[in-house]
Amino acid sequence: MKTNNQAKPKASEVHYWLYSTGNFANNIIFMMVGTYITYFYTNILGISPAMAGLVFMVARLVDAFTDPLMGIIVDKTNTKIGKYRPWIIAGAPFLGIMFVLLFTAPNFSMTGKVVYAFITYIIYSLAWTIVQIPQLALPAILTNDIAKRTRIQAIFQAFGSIASLVVSAWALPILDKLGGQDNASAWFKFTVIFGAVSAVIFILSAMSVKNVDVYDPAAKNAKTEKKGFSLKETFSVITKNKALLCVLIAYGTDMFAFQISNSLRMYFFNNMGGRTDLITYIGYASTFVGFALVAFIQPFVKKTGKRAGIIGIEALAILVTLPMLVTGLKGAYAISAVMFTYIAITFTWTINNMLSRSAVLDSANYAQMTLGINGTALVNSTFTFVNKCCQAFSMFFSGIILSATGYNKDAVEQTPGCLKAILLLCTVGPIIAYVFSIAAMYFYPLTRKGEVEMQEKLDKMSFVNLEDDLIL
C-alpha cells in the first residue's frame, strides 16, 4: 500500500479561538430553548405544562435513532471541504429557521397548536443534531494534548457564556423593547434576529478551521484496503466504553439539575416579588467566570485530572445550594442567599461542563486504546443525545410537577404548594443529581496518571493513513 507521509496541518492558538466562536451561536439557541421554551409553550402558545413535557419526551425517542446515526455518518465523511465542516455549514441555516419556527405561535386550534409544537420541536432537534455533533467532535483534530483540550473547551465555553449572558440578562429587556414578554410577535422578532446571527457565526466558525479540517486522500485509499467494522463493533465504542459511561452519567445528572434550575428560573423569580431583573446578574457572573477560567483550567486539570476535578466541583455544588434551600424552607427567601446559590452554581457548572466535554473526547481515545476502533463523532453523539435528554427530562419533570401542584399562569400569586415544589426542584433535585455525579466519576477509569499514560501512547501512534482517526 502506498503511504502518504506528508505531515497534516496543525492547529494554532488562533484556530482554538476562532473555532470556539461557534459556541456563541450554539448557546444562544440552546439556552433560549432550555430557559424559555416551557414558558413560551405555556404562556404564549397556550398548551399545558404536561403537554409541553410530552413534546420534549417524544422528541428524545426520535433522537435515540438520529443522534448515533449522525455520529456514524460524520465519522465516515471525507469530502473536499473536510470531515466536520460540511455538516456545520449546511446545517446552520436549517437550524436558524427551526429556531424561529420553534418560538412562533400560530393562530391554530388547541389541537393544532399541540401538533405544531410536536412537529417543530422534533425537526428543530434534528437540525441541532446535524450541527452539534460535528461541532463537538471537531476539537479532536485540534490537539491530542489532554490538558490542552480542556483549555480549548474553556475558550469554547467562554464564548458560550457571552451567549448565556445575552439570554439571561438581555433577552427579556430586548423582548420588552420588541413588544413585551407575553407578546408572540416579540418572540418571533427576537428569534429571527438571533437565529440569523447564529447561522452566520456557525458558518464562519467552521470556515476558520478550513486549513485543519481537510480532505484526506490517503484515508480513502486505506478505507478500500481495510475491512470495515461491523455495526456491532462500531457501537462497541459506546457499549464497551467504561470511561464514556461514567462521564455521561456524571454530566447527565449535573445537566439535569442545571436544566431544571434554568427552566424554572422565570417562575421562581416572578414569584419572588417579580425580581426577574436579578437574572441579569447571573448572566454577567457566567460570562466573567467563563473567560476567567481560560487562564486557570489547563493547569488545574494538569494537577488534578478530570476525575478528581469533577468530584471536587460537584461536592462544592452541594454546599453552595444549601443557603437557597434553607432560607426557602423557612418561608422567607433571602435575596442574598438565592443570588449566592445561583451565582456559585454558575461557577461549578461552568467548570464541570468544561471538564466533562473534554473527558468525552478522552473517552474516544480510551476506546481507541482498548478496542482499536476510532469513533470520535459517534462517541460525541452520545453526549449530544444526553444533553438533549437532560433538557427534555428536566422540562417534562418540571411540567408534570407544576401541573400537579396547581400552577396557574393567570394567577397573581401561586399556591404555597406550587411555590414549595419550585423551590425543591431548584435545590433538592440538583443536590441528588450532584451525588449521582460524584458516584459515577468515582468509577471513571482514567486518573491523572492514566491520562498522561494514554497521551504518551497516542503520541507514539501514527494514524496518517486512516480517514476516521484522530489527527494528533
Short mmCIF file of C-alpha atoms in Angstrom, two decimals:
data_model
loop_
_atom_site.label_atom_id
_atom_site.label_comp_id
_atom_site.label_asym_id
_atom_site.label_seq_id
_atom_site.Cartn_x
_atom_site.Cartn_y
_atom_site.Cartn_z
CA MET A 1 0.00 0.00 0.00
CA LYS A 2 1.27 3.39 -0.92
CA THR A 3 1.51 5.61 2.12
CA ASN A 4 1.31 9.34 2.48
CA ASN A 5 3.92 10.68 4.89
CA GLN A 6 3.06 14.31 4.38
CA ALA A 7 2.51 15.98 7.72
CA LYS A 8 -1.01 17.05 8.32
CA PRO A 9 -1.69 20.67 9.22
CA LYS A 10 -1.58 21.52 12.90
CA ALA A 11 -3.94 23.81 14.72
CA SER A 12 -2.69 27.04 16.25
CA GLU A 13 -3.92 29.19 19.11
CA VAL A 14 -5.84 31.26 16.56
CA HIS A 15 -7.73 28.15 15.46
CA TYR A 16 -8.74 27.45 19.06
CA TRP A 17 -10.31 30.88 19.45
CA LEU A 18 -11.96 31.13 16.03
CA TYR A 19 -13.44 27.65 16.27
CA SER A 20 -14.78 28.47 19.74
CA THR A 21 -16.83 31.43 18.49
CA GLY A 22 -19.27 28.82 17.23
CA ASN A 23 -20.37 28.17 20.79
CA PHE A 24 -21.85 31.67 20.95
CA ALA A 25 -24.26 30.62 18.21
CA ASN A 26 -24.81 27.26 19.83
CA ASN A 27 -25.60 28.66 23.27
CA ILE A 28 -27.89 31.42 22.02
CA ILE A 29 -30.16 28.72 20.64
CA PHE A 30 -29.63 26.08 23.33
CA MET A 31 -30.04 28.46 26.27
CA MET A 32 -33.08 30.18 24.77
CA VAL A 33 -34.75 26.81 24.33
CA GLY A 34 -33.64 25.48 27.70
CA THR A 35 -34.61 28.61 29.61
CA TYR A 36 -37.73 29.86 27.85
CA ILE A 37 -39.40 27.21 25.70
CA THR A 38 -41.50 25.84 28.58
CA TYR A 39 -42.62 29.37 29.46
CA PHE A 40 -43.34 30.09 25.77
CA TYR A 41 -45.38 26.93 25.36
CA THR A 42 -47.47 27.51 28.49
CA ASN A 43 -47.85 31.29 28.48
CA ILE A 44 -47.67 32.24 24.78
CA LEU A 45 -48.67 29.19 22.76
CA GLY A 46 -51.13 28.23 25.48
CA ILE A 47 -50.59 24.48 25.90
CA SER A 48 -50.41 22.81 29.31
CA PRO A 49 -47.09 22.18 31.11
CA ALA A 50 -47.74 18.43 30.97
CA MET A 51 -48.32 18.51 27.21
CA ALA A 52 -45.20 20.61 26.74
CA GLY A 53 -43.26 17.97 28.67
CA LEU A 54 -44.67 15.24 26.44
CA VAL A 55 -43.44 17.12 23.36
CA PHE A 56 -39.90 17.07 24.77
CA MET A 57 -40.06 13.38 25.62
CA VAL A 58 -41.31 12.26 22.22
CA ALA A 59 -38.54 14.23 20.52
CA ARG A 60 -35.98 12.28 22.55
CA LEU A 61 -37.32 8.98 21.21
CA VAL A 62 -36.55 10.27 17.73
CA ASP A 63 -33.10 11.44 18.86
CA ALA A 64 -32.29 7.95 20.15
CA PHE A 65 -32.14 6.91 16.49
CA THR A 66 -30.94 10.06 14.72
CA ASP A 67 -28.09 11.08 17.05
CA PRO A 68 -25.96 7.90 16.77
CA LEU A 69 -26.80 7.68 13.07
CA MET A 70 -25.44 11.19 12.59
CA GLY A 71 -22.32 10.24 14.55
CA ILE A 72 -21.65 7.29 12.24
CA ILE A 73 -22.26 9.44 9.15
CA VAL A 74 -19.82 12.12 10.34
CA ASP A 75 -17.15 9.52 11.19
CA LYS A 76 -17.39 8.23 7.61
CA THR A 77 -17.38 11.67 5.99
CA ASN A 78 -14.35 12.69 3.90
CA THR A 79 -15.15 15.49 1.45
CA LYS A 80 -13.20 18.11 -0.43
CA ILE A 81 -14.03 20.62 2.31
CA GLY A 82 -13.23 18.33 5.21
CA LYS A 83 -14.85 15.94 7.64
CA TYR A 84 -16.80 18.10 10.08
CA ARG A 85 -17.22 21.46 8.36
CA PRO A 86 -19.67 20.38 5.63
CA TRP A 87 -22.30 19.41 8.18
CA ILE A 88 -21.94 22.58 10.24
CA ILE A 89 -22.10 24.82 7.17
CA ALA A 90 -25.08 23.02 5.64
CA GLY A 91 -26.96 22.60 8.90
CA ALA A 92 -26.59 26.13 10.31
CA PRO A 93 -29.26 27.85 8.14
CA PHE A 94 -31.63 24.93 8.73
CA LEU A 95 -31.15 25.25 12.49
CA GLY A 96 -31.68 29.02 12.38
CA ILE A 97 -35.00 28.58 10.57
CA MET A 98 -36.22 25.93 13.00
CA PHE A 99 -35.25 28.14 15.94
CA VAL A 100 -37.61 30.82 14.61
CA LEU A 101 -40.44 28.36 13.99
CA LEU A 102 -39.99 26.91 17.48
CA PHE A 103 -40.85 30.30 19.03
CA THR A 104 -43.71 31.07 16.63
CA ALA A 105 -47.28 30.94 17.94
CA PRO A 106 -49.68 30.28 15.04
CA ASN A 107 -53.38 31.04 15.38
CA PHE A 108 -54.46 27.39 15.41
CA SER A 109 -56.94 25.43 17.47
CA MET A 110 -55.56 23.90 20.66
CA THR A 111 -55.11 20.58 18.86
CA GLY A 112 -53.37 22.37 16.01
CA LYS A 113 -51.03 24.13 18.41
CA VAL A 114 -50.08 20.85 20.06
CA VAL A 115 -49.39 19.22 16.68
CA TYR A 116 -47.38 22.28 15.64
CA ALA A 117 -45.31 22.07 18.83
CA PHE A 118 -44.57 18.39 18.23
CA ILE A 119 -43.51 18.87 14.60
CA THR A 120 -41.38 21.97 15.05
CA TYR A 121 -39.62 20.73 18.19
CA ILE A 122 -38.74 17.35 16.66
CA ILE A 123 -37.40 18.94 13.46
CA TYR A 124 -35.52 21.57 15.49
CA SER A 125 -33.90 18.77 17.48
CA LEU A 126 -32.82 17.06 14.23
CA ALA A 127 -31.32 20.32 12.94
CA TRP A 128 -29.41 20.77 16.19
CA THR A 129 -28.06 17.22 15.86
CA ILE A 130 -26.72 17.93 12.37
CA VAL A 131 -24.74 20.94 13.61
CA GLN A 132 -23.85 19.97 17.17
CA ILE A 133 -22.31 16.52 16.69
CA PRO A 134 -19.59 17.60 14.22
CA GLN A 135 -19.03 20.79 16.21
CA LEU A 136 -18.31 18.82 19.40
CA ALA A 137 -16.15 16.24 17.62
CA LEU A 138 -14.02 18.82 15.81
CA PRO A 139 -11.60 19.54 18.74
CA ALA A 140 -10.27 16.00 18.28
CA ILE A 141 -8.35 17.26 15.24
CA LEU A 142 -7.04 20.37 17.01
CA THR A 143 -4.81 18.63 19.58
CA ASN A 144 -4.17 15.33 21.36
CA ASP A 145 -2.86 17.09 24.48
CA ILE A 146 -5.42 16.05 27.09
CA ALA A 147 -4.93 19.09 29.34
CA LYS A 148 -4.90 21.46 26.36
CA ARG A 149 -8.22 20.02 25.20
CA THR A 150 -9.72 21.25 28.44
CA ARG A 151 -8.35 24.72 27.72
CA ILE A 152 -9.95 24.61 24.26
CA GLN A 153 -13.20 23.72 25.97
CA ALA A 154 -12.66 26.65 28.33
CA ILE A 155 -12.34 29.02 25.37
CA PHE A 156 -15.34 27.33 23.76
CA GLN A 157 -17.41 27.77 26.92
CA ALA A 158 -16.22 31.36 27.38
CA PHE A 159 -17.83 32.31 24.09
CA GLY A 160 -20.85 30.30 25.13
CA SER A 161 -21.03 32.31 28.33
CA ILE A 162 -21.44 35.51 26.28
CA ALA A 163 -24.49 33.91 24.70
CA SER A 164 -25.70 32.86 28.15
CA LEU A 165 -25.37 36.49 29.20
CA VAL A 166 -27.43 37.60 26.21
CA VAL A 167 -30.13 35.08 27.08
CA SER A 168 -30.19 35.54 30.85
CA ALA A 169 -29.51 39.27 31.05
CA TRP A 170 -30.71 40.82 27.81
CA ALA A 171 -33.34 38.52 26.34
CA LEU A 172 -36.19 39.81 28.49
CA PRO A 173 -35.31 43.52 28.10
CA ILE A 174 -35.00 43.01 24.33
CA LEU A 175 -38.36 41.25 24.28
CA ASP A 176 -39.85 44.18 26.18
CA LYS A 177 -38.47 46.56 23.54
CA LEU A 178 -39.90 44.39 20.78
CA GLY A 179 -43.39 44.34 22.26
CA GLY A 180 -43.38 42.55 25.60
CA GLN A 181 -42.57 39.21 27.21
CA ASP A 182 -46.11 37.93 26.63
CA ASN A 183 -46.30 39.19 23.05
CA ALA A 184 -45.96 36.42 20.43
CA SER A 185 -44.71 38.88 17.83
CA ALA A 186 -41.85 39.94 20.11
CA TRP A 187 -40.64 36.36 20.44
CA PHE A 188 -40.81 35.91 16.66
CA LYS A 189 -38.76 39.07 16.01
CA PHE A 190 -36.20 38.10 18.66
CA THR A 191 -35.62 34.65 17.18
CA VAL A 192 -35.43 35.97 13.61
CA ILE A 193 -32.62 38.33 14.63
CA PHE A 194 -30.65 35.87 16.74
CA GLY A 195 -31.40 32.87 14.53
CA ALA A 196 -29.84 34.68 11.56
CA VAL A 197 -26.85 35.87 13.60
CA SER A 198 -26.28 32.35 14.96
CA ALA A 199 -26.39 30.76 11.50
CA VAL A 200 -23.75 33.17 10.20
CA ILE A 201 -21.47 32.63 13.21
CA PHE A 202 -21.76 28.84 12.88
CA ILE A 203 -20.61 29.06 9.27
CA LEU A 204 -17.74 31.47 9.99
CA SER A 205 -16.57 29.29 12.87
CA ALA A 206 -16.48 26.22 10.65
CA MET A 207 -14.66 28.08 7.88
CA SER A 208 -11.98 29.23 10.33
CA VAL A 209 -10.55 25.69 10.59
CA LYS A 210 -10.53 25.01 6.85
CA ASN A 211 -6.75 24.54 6.94
CA VAL A 212 -7.06 21.87 9.64
CA ASP A 213 -10.27 20.03 8.72
CA VAL A 214 -9.20 18.92 5.24
CA TYR A 215 -9.82 16.18 2.69
CA ASP A 216 -7.59 13.17 3.27
CA PRO A 217 -6.87 11.22 0.04
CA ALA A 218 -4.74 8.68 1.91
CA ALA A 219 -7.71 7.84 4.12
CA LYS A 220 -9.80 6.93 1.11
CA ASN A 221 -7.11 4.54 -0.09
CA ALA A 222 -6.80 3.00 3.36
CA LYS A 223 -10.54 2.52 3.54
CA THR A 224 -10.62 0.46 0.35
CA GLU A 225 -7.81 -1.81 1.56
CA LYS A 226 -9.07 -2.38 5.08
CA LYS A 227 -12.07 -4.44 6.11
CA GLY A 228 -14.60 -2.24 7.82
CA PHE A 229 -16.00 -2.82 11.27
CA SER A 230 -19.43 -4.36 11.72
CA LEU A 231 -22.24 -2.27 13.19
CA LYS A 232 -21.89 -4.13 16.48
CA GLU A 233 -18.15 -3.47 16.55
CA THR A 234 -18.70 0.18 15.66
CA PHE A 235 -21.15 0.66 18.53
CA SER A 236 -18.72 -1.00 20.95
CA VAL A 237 -17.05 2.43 21.29
CA ILE A 238 -20.21 3.25 23.26
CA THR A 239 -21.35 -0.07 24.75
CA LYS A 240 -17.90 -1.20 25.96
CA ASN A 241 -16.55 2.20 26.88
CA LYS A 242 -16.46 2.48 30.68
CA ALA A 243 -14.92 5.94 30.59
CA LEU A 244 -17.73 7.26 28.39
CA LEU A 245 -20.44 5.69 30.56
CA CYS A 246 -19.07 7.31 33.70
CA VAL A 247 -18.77 10.74 32.05
CA LEU A 248 -22.27 10.58 30.59
CA ILE A 249 -23.81 9.69 33.95
CA ALA A 250 -21.82 12.38 35.75
CA TYR A 251 -22.52 15.06 33.17
CA GLY A 252 -26.10 13.96 32.58
CA THR A 253 -27.11 14.19 36.23
CA ASP A 254 -25.43 17.58 36.56
CA MET A 255 -27.04 18.79 33.33
CA PHE A 256 -30.42 17.56 34.53
CA ALA A 257 -30.05 19.63 37.69
CA PHE A 258 -28.87 22.69 35.77
CA GLN A 259 -31.71 22.49 33.26
CA ILE A 260 -34.36 22.16 35.98
CA SER A 261 -33.00 25.30 37.59
CA ASN A 262 -32.92 27.07 34.21
CA SER A 263 -36.39 26.05 33.09
CA LEU A 264 -37.92 27.19 36.39
CA ARG A 265 -35.87 30.37 36.76
CA MET A 266 -38.56 32.61 35.27
CA TYR A 267 -41.23 31.10 37.52
CA PHE A 268 -39.00 31.33 40.58
CA PHE A 269 -38.02 34.99 40.26
CA ASN A 270 -41.52 36.00 39.13
CA ASN A 271 -42.86 34.66 42.40
CA MET A 272 -40.08 36.23 44.46
CA GLY A 273 -41.55 39.71 44.21
CA GLY A 274 -41.28 39.84 40.41
CA ARG A 275 -37.50 40.22 40.60
CA THR A 276 -36.71 38.92 37.11
CA ASP A 277 -34.19 41.75 36.87
CA LEU A 278 -31.88 39.68 39.09
CA ILE A 279 -31.44 37.16 36.27
CA THR A 280 -29.26 39.77 34.58
CA TYR A 281 -26.58 39.50 37.26
CA ILE A 282 -26.45 35.71 36.90
CA GLY A 283 -25.66 36.23 33.23
CA TYR A 284 -22.84 38.66 34.00
CA ALA A 285 -21.39 36.22 36.52
CA SER A 286 -21.47 33.40 33.96
CA THR A 287 -19.56 35.47 31.40
CA PHE A 288 -16.93 36.57 33.91
CA VAL A 289 -16.38 33.01 35.14
CA GLY A 290 -16.19 31.65 31.60
CA PHE A 291 -13.38 33.95 30.50
CA ALA A 292 -11.54 33.85 33.84
CA LEU A 293 -11.24 30.07 33.65
CA VAL A 294 -9.46 30.16 30.27
CA ALA A 295 -6.24 31.02 32.10
CA PHE A 296 -6.67 28.62 35.01
CA ILE A 297 -8.39 25.46 33.77
CA GLN A 298 -5.41 23.87 31.98
CA PRO A 299 -3.03 23.98 34.99
CA PHE A 300 -5.94 22.89 37.20
CA VAL A 301 -6.52 19.77 35.07
CA LYS A 302 -2.80 19.02 34.88
CA LYS A 303 -2.76 19.00 38.66
CA THR A 304 -5.97 17.11 39.47
CA GLY A 305 -7.04 15.24 36.36
CA LYS A 306 -10.68 15.24 35.25
CA ARG A 307 -11.83 12.53 37.65
CA ALA A 308 -10.76 14.29 40.85
CA GLY A 309 -11.67 17.68 39.40
CA ILE A 310 -15.29 16.79 38.69
CA ILE A 311 -15.75 15.02 42.03
CA GLY A 312 -14.45 18.06 43.91
CA ILE A 313 -16.55 20.54 41.95
CA GLU A 314 -19.76 18.52 42.43
CA ALA A 315 -19.14 18.32 46.18
CA LEU A 316 -18.78 22.11 46.21
CA ALA A 317 -22.04 22.44 44.25
CA ILE A 318 -23.89 20.60 47.01
CA LEU A 319 -22.59 23.01 49.63
CA VAL A 320 -23.44 26.20 47.72
CA THR A 321 -27.02 25.01 47.07
CA LEU A 322 -27.82 24.79 50.80
CA PRO A 323 -28.30 28.55 51.54
CA MET A 324 -31.11 28.84 48.98
CA LEU A 325 -32.76 25.65 50.27
CA VAL A 326 -32.54 26.57 53.95
CA THR A 327 -33.91 30.11 53.59
CA GLY A 328 -36.66 28.89 51.27
CA LEU A 329 -37.84 26.21 53.70
CA LYS A 330 -38.08 28.85 56.41
CA GLY A 331 -40.70 30.58 54.26
CA ALA A 332 -38.75 33.82 53.83
CA TYR A 333 -36.45 33.95 50.82
CA ALA A 334 -33.27 35.90 51.38
CA ILE A 335 -32.31 37.50 48.09
CA SER A 336 -28.65 37.39 49.08
CA ALA A 337 -28.83 33.62 49.72
CA VAL A 338 -30.68 32.93 46.46
CA MET A 339 -28.26 35.01 44.40
CA PHE A 340 -25.26 33.43 46.16
CA THR A 341 -26.51 29.96 45.23
CA TYR A 342 -27.32 30.84 41.62
CA ILE A 343 -24.01 32.60 41.01
CA ALA A 344 -21.98 29.90 42.78
CA ILE A 345 -23.72 27.20 40.74
CA THR A 346 -22.78 29.16 37.62
CA PHE A 347 -19.15 28.73 38.70
CA THR A 348 -19.38 25.00 39.49
CA TRP A 349 -21.47 24.25 36.40
CA THR A 350 -19.04 26.04 34.08
CA ILE A 351 -16.06 24.07 35.36
CA ASN A 352 -17.91 20.76 35.26
CA ASN A 353 -19.09 21.48 31.73
CA MET A 354 -15.54 22.15 30.54
CA LEU A 355 -14.11 19.05 32.20
CA SER A 356 -16.94 16.79 31.01
CA ARG A 357 -16.79 17.88 27.37
CA SER A 358 -13.04 17.30 27.33
CA ALA A 359 -13.47 13.94 29.09
CA VAL A 360 -15.82 12.80 26.30
CA LEU A 361 -13.00 13.33 23.78
CA ASP A 362 -10.69 11.44 26.14
CA SER A 363 -13.18 8.58 26.23
CA ALA A 364 -12.98 8.36 22.43
CA ASN A 365 -9.21 7.94 22.80
CA TYR A 366 -9.84 5.41 25.58
CA ALA A 367 -11.95 3.37 23.14
CA GLN A 368 -9.14 3.52 20.57
CA MET A 369 -6.63 2.27 23.12
CA THR A 370 -8.82 -0.54 24.49
CA LEU A 371 -10.85 -1.55 21.42
CA GLY A 372 -8.79 -0.38 18.46
CA ILE A 373 -11.75 1.49 16.97
CA ASN A 374 -11.97 5.21 16.32
CA GLY A 375 -15.46 6.66 16.55
CA THR A 376 -14.98 10.23 17.67
CA ALA A 377 -18.20 11.62 16.24
CA LEU A 378 -20.22 8.57 17.34
CA VAL A 379 -18.93 8.98 20.89
CA ASN A 380 -19.79 12.68 20.79
CA SER A 381 -23.27 11.86 19.50
CA THR A 382 -23.97 10.23 22.87
CA PHE A 383 -23.00 13.48 24.58
CA THR A 384 -25.36 15.43 22.32
CA PHE A 385 -28.13 12.90 22.98
CA VAL A 386 -27.63 13.07 26.75
CA ASN A 387 -27.60 16.87 26.54
CA LYS A 388 -30.97 16.91 24.82
CA CYS A 389 -32.40 14.16 27.02
CA CYS A 390 -31.50 16.04 30.17
CA GLN A 391 -33.06 19.19 28.78
CA ALA A 392 -36.22 17.30 27.85
CA PHE A 393 -36.45 15.20 31.04
CA SER A 394 -35.95 18.24 33.23
CA MET A 395 -38.65 20.21 31.40
CA PHE A 396 -41.01 17.21 31.33
CA PHE A 397 -40.49 16.56 35.02
CA SER A 398 -40.90 20.24 35.86
CA GLY A 399 -44.05 20.48 33.74
CA ILE A 400 -45.63 17.48 35.44
CA ILE A 401 -44.83 18.85 38.91
CA LEU A 402 -46.15 22.34 38.07
CA SER A 403 -49.39 20.86 36.74
CA ALA A 404 -49.77 18.54 39.73
CA THR A 405 -49.25 21.39 42.23
CA GLY A 406 -51.79 23.68 40.57
CA TYR A 407 -49.70 26.14 38.58
CA ASN A 408 -51.91 28.81 37.00
CA LYS A 409 -50.31 31.18 34.52
CA ASP A 410 -53.08 33.76 35.12
CA ALA A 411 -52.77 33.77 38.92
CA VAL A 412 -51.22 36.82 40.59
CA GLU A 413 -49.64 34.54 43.19
CA GLN A 414 -49.16 30.79 43.00
CA THR A 415 -50.33 28.40 45.74
CA PRO A 416 -47.94 27.61 48.62
CA GLY A 417 -47.71 24.02 47.36
CA CYS A 418 -46.67 25.16 43.91
CA LEU A 419 -44.09 27.58 45.30
CA LYS A 420 -42.60 24.88 47.53
CA ALA A 421 -42.43 22.48 44.59
CA ILE A 422 -40.49 25.06 42.57
CA LEU A 423 -38.08 25.54 45.48
CA LEU A 424 -37.46 21.82 45.93
CA LEU A 425 -37.00 21.30 42.19
CA CYS A 426 -34.36 24.04 42.16
CA THR A 427 -32.47 22.78 45.22
CA VAL A 428 -33.11 19.23 46.45
CA GLY A 429 -33.34 17.87 42.91
CA PRO A 430 -29.91 19.23 41.96
CA ILE A 431 -28.33 18.04 45.23
CA ILE A 432 -29.47 14.48 44.48
CA ALA A 433 -28.10 14.84 40.95
CA TYR A 434 -24.72 16.03 42.23
CA VAL A 435 -24.46 12.94 44.46
CA PHE A 436 -25.04 10.68 41.45
CA SER A 437 -22.42 12.61 39.52
CA ILE A 438 -19.83 12.10 42.25
CA ALA A 439 -20.62 8.38 42.41
CA ALA A 440 -20.23 7.98 38.63
CA MET A 441 -16.86 9.72 38.49
CA TYR A 442 -15.59 7.58 41.36
CA PHE A 443 -15.60 4.69 38.87
CA TYR A 444 -14.09 6.70 35.98
CA PRO A 445 -11.08 4.61 34.85
CA LEU A 446 -8.71 7.46 33.96
CA THR A 447 -6.88 9.09 36.86
CA ARG A 448 -4.44 11.89 36.10
CA LYS A 449 -1.70 9.26 35.81
CA GLY A 450 -3.86 7.29 33.39
CA GLU A 451 -4.46 10.40 31.29
CA VAL A 452 -0.72 11.01 30.99
CA GLU A 453 -0.04 7.39 30.02
CA MET A 454 -2.79 7.46 27.40
CA GLN A 455 -1.45 10.68 25.90
CA GLU A 456 2.03 9.15 25.65
CA LYS A 457 0.61 6.16 23.77
CA LEU A 458 -1.32 8.42 21.43
CA ASP A 459 1.79 10.45 20.68
CA LYS A 460 3.58 7.29 19.52
CA MET A 461 0.82 6.15 17.19
CA SER A 462 0.53 7.22 13.58
CA PHE A 463 -2.95 7.41 12.07
CA VAL A 464 -1.87 9.37 8.97
CA ASN A 465 -3.44 6.91 6.53
CA LEU A 466 -6.78 6.44 8.30
CA GLU A 467 -9.65 8.74 7.28
CA ASP A 468 -11.57 8.47 10.52
CA ASP A 469 -8.67 8.61 13.00
CA LEU A 470 -7.80 11.46 15.27
CA ILE A 471 -5.25 13.93 13.91
CA LEU A 472 -2.79 14.00 16.76
#
